[in-house]
Every structure is written in C-alpha cells, then in structure tokens.
Amino acid sequence: HTQSRCSAFEKTDMLKIIRITFYIVLSLFLLDIFDLFQTKIGFLKAIIYYVIFILPIPLLIMEFKTNRNLSEPILRKGIPILTIIGLIYLNPFKLIFQTQTWKTQTVELINGNKENHKVEFQMKDIGALGYAKRNAEVYYLTKHFYVVLSENYDDRNFIGTDWKRVDQNINEIRLK
C-alpha cells in the first residue's frame, strides 16, 4: 500500500517539475519571438525552441492522466493546448530556422552615460536564404543577454551628446 502512495507522490513531483520547466521555457520563447529578450548563446536558444516543440504534448497527457475532471484546473490544460495551436499557426518548419541568434557585426554607437546601451549592425544566418540583417538599438543586461529597444534605427534619433560614434568591427559571424 505504501508503494502506490510513494509512486503517486513521485508522479505529482514529476508533473510539477515538467510544468515549471514548461512555463519557464514558454516565457523565454515568447520573449524571444517578440524580440523583447535575446541571447547570444546559440545552444540555449536552440534548447528553448526544441523543448517548446516537444514538451506541450507530454505535459498535456500528464495533466489529463493526473486529473481527469476536465473543468477543475482548466488553465493547466489550456496553456499547453494554446501553445500547440500557436506553434502550428507560427509554422514549426519556419520556427526551426529561427534558432539562430543575432550576431553583432559592428557596434555603431555607444551611449556615453550607459556603456551597455548600444546601436549595433547585426546579422543572423538563415540557412540557404543567406543572412538576415538589422540595425538594432540594444541594451545589454550581461555579456550574453540583451533587450532589443528598437529595430528601426535612424541616425536622427541618436544625434546629441549622449551618443558617441565608434564603428567598432566585431564580426561575430566571421565573414571575410
């Protein structure tokens, strides 16, 4: 009798771990999709994208097995369902190519008051289609994590004493 109680306890613990992992990954995925929070660590971004493809289905199955009553924790079942629908809408084949990170080619401007606030020319490898390019105003939280403040770079917005032009060549993609 104690064995069945123990295994049920372990199942709920496993469900909690999977649920927490799913919500963390979903949050990071949504922040990345909407360009609110970016990482330069390609491996981390790839893990986030692949886990968001895999985890909703087992989580949904476990939620239904744990609680067969459909109405009780409706949100616990609804979020994985909405995630699956959202992934289908966004086209999984298209999303697989989004796992590449933006690489800084040139730091064009640096804010004189905040060294982490920069305007950069960035590129991203998109496979056979070549490279996506953008000029982005970014704020670095750490060396590997940053927030995109604007992708609509315009020189007129950065005229003043706060900004200094540096045109520093970084070449993270290592183009010749």
Short mmCIF file of C-alpha atoms in Angstrom, two decimals:
data_model
loop_
_atom_site.label_atom_id
_atom_site.label_comp_id
_atom_site.label_asym_id
_atom_site.label_seq_id
_atom_site.Cartn_x
_atom_site.Cartn_y
_atom_site.Cartn_z
CA HIS A 1 0.00 0.00 0.00
CA THR A 2 2.83 2.43 0.80
CA GLN A 3 4.43 1.75 -2.59
CA SER A 4 1.40 3.03 -4.51
CA ARG A 5 1.31 6.15 -2.33
CA CYS A 6 5.02 6.76 -2.99
CA SER A 7 4.68 6.32 -6.76
CA ALA A 8 1.72 8.71 -6.83
CA PHE A 9 3.79 11.24 -4.89
CA GLU A 10 6.64 10.85 -7.37
CA LYS A 11 4.25 11.31 -10.32
CA THR A 12 2.94 14.59 -8.94
CA ASP A 13 6.50 15.75 -8.28
CA MET A 14 7.48 14.87 -11.83
CA LEU A 15 4.42 16.70 -13.15
CA LYS A 16 5.36 19.81 -11.12
CA ILE A 17 8.93 19.74 -12.47
CA ILE A 18 7.71 19.36 -16.06
CA ARG A 19 5.09 22.07 -15.54
CA ILE A 20 7.63 24.55 -14.10
CA THR A 21 10.12 23.75 -16.88
CA PHE A 22 7.41 24.26 -19.49
CA TYR A 23 6.35 27.66 -18.11
CA ILE A 24 9.95 28.90 -17.90
CA VAL A 25 10.69 27.74 -21.46
CA LEU A 26 7.38 29.16 -22.73
CA SER A 27 8.20 32.55 -21.15
CA LEU A 28 11.69 32.62 -22.70
CA PHE A 29 10.26 31.51 -26.06
CA LEU A 30 7.62 34.28 -26.10
CA LEU A 31 10.17 36.91 -25.07
CA ASP A 32 12.43 35.78 -27.91
CA ILE A 33 9.64 35.58 -30.53
CA PHE A 34 8.61 39.16 -29.77
CA ASP A 35 12.26 40.35 -29.66
CA LEU A 36 11.92 41.53 -26.06
CA PHE A 37 14.74 39.44 -24.60
CA GLN A 38 17.54 37.97 -26.68
CA THR A 39 20.53 35.75 -26.04
CA LYS A 40 23.82 35.38 -27.88
CA ILE A 41 24.14 31.78 -26.64
CA GLY A 42 23.00 29.74 -29.66
CA PHE A 43 22.86 26.46 -27.74
CA LEU A 44 20.47 27.94 -25.13
CA LYS A 45 18.19 29.40 -27.80
CA ALA A 46 18.12 26.07 -29.67
CA ILE A 47 17.21 24.21 -26.45
CA ILE A 48 14.38 26.67 -25.77
CA TYR A 49 12.96 26.22 -29.26
CA TYR A 50 13.26 22.42 -29.34
CA VAL A 51 11.84 21.99 -25.83
CA ILE A 52 8.83 24.17 -26.69
CA PHE A 53 8.13 21.81 -29.63
CA ILE A 54 8.42 18.65 -27.52
CA LEU A 55 7.14 19.46 -24.02
CA PRO A 56 3.48 20.60 -24.51
CA ILE A 57 2.20 17.18 -25.66
CA PRO A 58 3.63 15.06 -22.77
CA LEU A 59 2.60 17.80 -20.32
CA LEU A 60 -0.96 17.76 -21.66
CA ILE A 61 -1.12 13.95 -21.44
CA MET A 62 0.19 14.02 -17.85
CA GLU A 63 -2.31 16.75 -16.89
CA PHE A 64 -5.21 14.65 -18.21
CA LYS A 65 -3.91 11.48 -16.52
CA THR A 66 -3.43 13.22 -13.17
CA ASN A 67 -6.78 14.98 -13.18
CA ARG A 68 -9.44 13.50 -15.43
CA ASN A 69 -12.00 16.11 -14.41
CA LEU A 70 -11.98 18.48 -17.40
CA SER A 71 -13.25 21.56 -15.61
CA GLU A 72 -11.07 21.59 -12.48
CA PRO A 73 -7.67 23.05 -13.46
CA ILE A 74 -8.74 24.30 -16.91
CA LEU A 75 -5.78 26.67 -17.20
CA ARG A 76 -3.30 23.82 -16.65
CA LYS A 77 -4.71 22.07 -19.71
CA GLY A 78 -5.50 25.22 -21.67
CA ILE A 79 -1.99 26.69 -21.80
CA PRO A 80 -0.36 23.60 -23.39
CA ILE A 81 -3.29 23.38 -25.84
CA LEU A 82 -2.91 27.07 -26.77
CA THR A 83 0.85 26.55 -27.11
CA ILE A 84 0.33 23.66 -29.55
CA ILE A 85 -2.18 25.73 -31.56
CA GLY A 86 0.20 28.71 -31.54
CA LEU A 87 3.12 26.58 -32.74
CA ILE A 88 1.02 25.18 -35.58
CA TYR A 89 -0.07 28.72 -36.51
CA LEU A 90 3.54 30.01 -36.45
CA ASN A 91 4.62 27.08 -38.66
CA PRO A 92 7.09 24.71 -36.94
CA PHE A 93 9.26 24.43 -40.08
CA LYS A 94 9.70 28.19 -40.14
CA LEU A 95 10.46 28.28 -36.41
CA ILE A 96 13.23 25.69 -36.69
CA PHE A 97 15.22 28.22 -38.76
CA GLN A 98 14.67 30.87 -36.07
CA THR A 99 17.01 29.09 -33.64
CA GLN A 100 19.98 31.08 -34.91
CA THR A 101 20.99 34.06 -32.78
CA TRP A 102 21.67 37.59 -33.95
CA LYS A 103 25.42 38.21 -34.21
CA THR A 104 26.95 41.66 -33.86
CA GLN A 105 28.95 42.68 -36.89
CA THR A 106 29.55 46.33 -35.98
CA VAL A 107 28.94 48.45 -32.89
CA GLU A 108 28.00 51.76 -34.47
CA LEU A 109 27.12 53.94 -31.46
CA ILE A 110 27.57 53.69 -27.69
CA ASN A 111 25.65 55.73 -25.15
CA GLY A 112 28.09 57.88 -23.17
CA ASN A 113 26.10 57.53 -19.95
CA LYS A 114 25.40 53.79 -20.18
CA GLU A 115 28.10 51.65 -21.81
CA ASN A 116 25.62 48.74 -22.14
CA HIS A 117 23.30 50.81 -24.37
CA LYS A 118 24.42 50.47 -28.00
CA VAL A 119 23.34 50.66 -31.60
CA GLU A 120 24.60 47.62 -33.49
CA PHE A 121 24.52 46.26 -37.01
CA GLN A 122 23.56 42.60 -36.55
CA MET A 123 23.24 39.61 -38.85
CA LYS A 124 21.67 36.19 -38.49
CA ASP A 125 22.33 33.10 -40.61
CA ILE A 126 19.05 31.90 -42.14
CA GLY A 127 20.42 28.91 -43.99
CA ALA A 128 20.16 28.74 -47.78
CA LEU A 129 18.48 32.16 -47.83
CA GLY A 130 21.68 33.88 -46.69
CA TYR A 131 21.69 36.37 -43.83
CA ALA A 132 19.02 38.50 -42.19
CA LYS A 133 20.31 41.97 -41.33
CA ARG A 134 19.17 44.63 -38.92
CA ASN A 135 20.34 47.77 -37.18
CA ALA A 136 19.18 47.46 -33.60
CA GLU A 137 19.28 49.63 -30.52
CA VAL A 138 20.11 47.17 -27.73
CA TYR A 139 20.70 47.25 -24.00
CA TYR A 140 22.97 44.52 -22.64
CA LEU A 141 21.93 43.02 -19.31
CA THR A 142 25.04 40.79 -19.35
CA LYS A 143 27.60 39.85 -21.99
CA HIS A 144 25.24 37.18 -23.40
CA PHE A 145 21.74 38.57 -22.74
CA TYR A 146 20.22 41.77 -24.05
CA VAL A 147 16.97 43.61 -24.65
CA VAL A 148 16.14 44.97 -28.10
CA LEU A 149 14.84 48.50 -27.62
CA SER A 150 14.31 49.27 -31.31
CA GLU A 151 14.93 47.65 -34.67
CA ASN A 152 14.09 50.85 -36.52
CA TYR A 153 17.46 52.54 -36.41
CA ASP A 154 17.52 56.12 -37.62
CA ASP A 155 20.61 58.34 -37.31
CA ARG A 156 18.45 61.36 -36.46
CA ASN A 157 17.33 59.72 -33.20
CA PHE A 158 20.92 59.48 -31.98
CA ILE A 159 22.27 62.95 -32.64
CA GLY A 160 23.40 64.56 -29.39
CA THR A 161 25.94 64.50 -26.61
CA ASP A 162 24.82 61.19 -25.09
CA TRP A 163 25.91 59.11 -28.09
CA LYS A 164 29.38 58.63 -29.49
CA ARG A 165 30.12 57.01 -32.83
CA VAL A 166 32.58 54.13 -32.53
CA ASP A 167 32.06 51.96 -35.65
CA GLN A 168 33.85 49.09 -33.92
CA ASN A 169 34.12 45.97 -36.09
CA ILE A 170 33.15 42.87 -34.07
CA ASN A 171 32.41 40.34 -36.88
CA GLU A 172 30.83 37.59 -34.72
CA ILE A 173 29.71 35.70 -37.83
CA ARG A 174 33.35 35.76 -39.01
CA LEU A 175 32.69 36.92 -42.54
CA LYS A 176 35.76 37.78 -44.60
#
